């Protein structure tokens, strides 16, 4: 009898230990989602969010961008993607000690792609806004800017944002310009023409098919400098800040990104990069 009791006690103790271990495992999986995505890595290699250690192990950092947005990202003379954002991402890759891979894609897919781990960083002159911040985490801000209107210089009708009523405005799909113009359209104040890239919209303005383009300040100034017959209306429509997008909770990566950005902001590197890439294709510089 005594022996049987002892055995039962041992069995109960073993079961209790097993149950605790199982609970512990469950907790781990809930608090560390990167661990669970890691284990699916072999079956679905493109959709695992990579921590700083994963990036180090892979030897490369993947930047997602939309390379038609000079001075931030555009095609250089040899067809490679260059610009302010590329140089920032290169500095981050150097800091981590890995190679940089730059992937060009549609702007309106970048936030989702970062979220699902198709790339480590979204660096594309991305305005840090509240809606996007629900999907991804942002770095510190690295550029202060705003949206501006571009028109043909022979146009006499549009001299301020007040004159956009009833006009057709070109924007890049999925951008903050798209958001504000869509609001204007909903109020019956404008007609929106959406394009895959900002230069596509600018080309349509230049050939007279639309009345205005709304886009970010520095790309607007670049477009006007490179397209005869266009001007920027000197009235900022919004104030916006650019930040780098990362998957939510990827804090190890976010720390490095913020360290590099603060250093580059403090020592004037970002200003110097903007100056270097503005008018990069022109013969005269201001
Ligand atoms: N700042 C604007 C936004 O976040 C436009 C960015 C467009 N960037 C690009 N690489 N095409 O919506």
PDB file of C-alpha atoms and ligand atoms in Angstrom, residues 66 69 73 107 124-127 132 172 175-176 216 240 242, ligand 1:
ATOM      1  CA  UNK A  66      10.439  53.021 -54.810  1.00  0.00           C
ATOM      2  CA  UNK A  69      11.854  59.873 -56.008  1.00  0.00           C
ATOM      3  CA  UNK A  73      16.047  57.315 -54.390  1.00  0.00           C
ATOM      4  CA  UNK A 107       5.404  52.580 -53.136  1.00  0.00           C
ATOM      5  CA  UNK A 124      11.504  55.613 -49.300  1.00  0.00           C
ATOM      6  CA  UNK A 125      10.913  59.154 -48.077  1.00  0.00           C
ATOM      7  CA  UNK A 126       8.094  57.594 -46.086  1.00  0.00           C
ATOM      8  CA  UNK A 127       6.045  60.092 -44.127  1.00  0.00           C
ATOM      9  CA  UNK A 132       1.092  53.631 -41.081  1.00  0.00           C
ATOM     10  CA  UNK A 172       1.575  59.030 -56.814  1.00  0.00           C
ATOM     11  CA  UNK A 175       1.260  58.548 -50.931  1.00  0.00           C
ATOM     12  CA  UNK A 176       0.219  61.285 -48.520  1.00  0.00           C
ATOM     13  CA  UNK A 216       6.742  66.130 -51.650  1.00  0.00           C
ATOM     14  CA  UNK A 240       5.489  65.988 -42.804  1.00  0.00           C
ATOM     15  CA  UNK A 242      10.247  61.141 -43.055  1.00  0.00           C
TER      16      UNK A 242
HETATM   17  N1  LIG B   1       6.286  61.143 -48.372  1.00  0.00           N
HETATM   18  C1  LIG B   1       5.238  60.642 -49.171  1.00  0.00           C
HETATM   19  C2  LIG B   1       4.530  59.521 -48.460  1.00  0.00           C
HETATM   20  O1  LIG B   1       5.020  58.951 -47.543  1.00  0.00           O
HETATM   21  C3  LIG B   1       5.678  60.161 -50.543  1.00  0.00           C
HETATM   22  C4  LIG B   1       6.791  59.181 -50.536  1.00  0.00           C
HETATM   23  C5  LIG B   1       7.047  58.594 -51.920  1.00  0.00           C
HETATM   24  N2  LIG B   1       8.280  57.877 -51.921  1.00  0.00           N
HETATM   25  C6  LIG B   1       8.820  57.258 -52.982  1.00  0.00           C
HETATM   26  N3  LIG B   1       9.991  56.681 -52.849  1.00  0.00           N
HETATM   27  N4  LIG B   1       8.182  57.223 -54.118  1.00  0.00           N
HETATM   28  O2  LIG B   1       3.446  59.174 -48.808  1.00  0.00           O
END
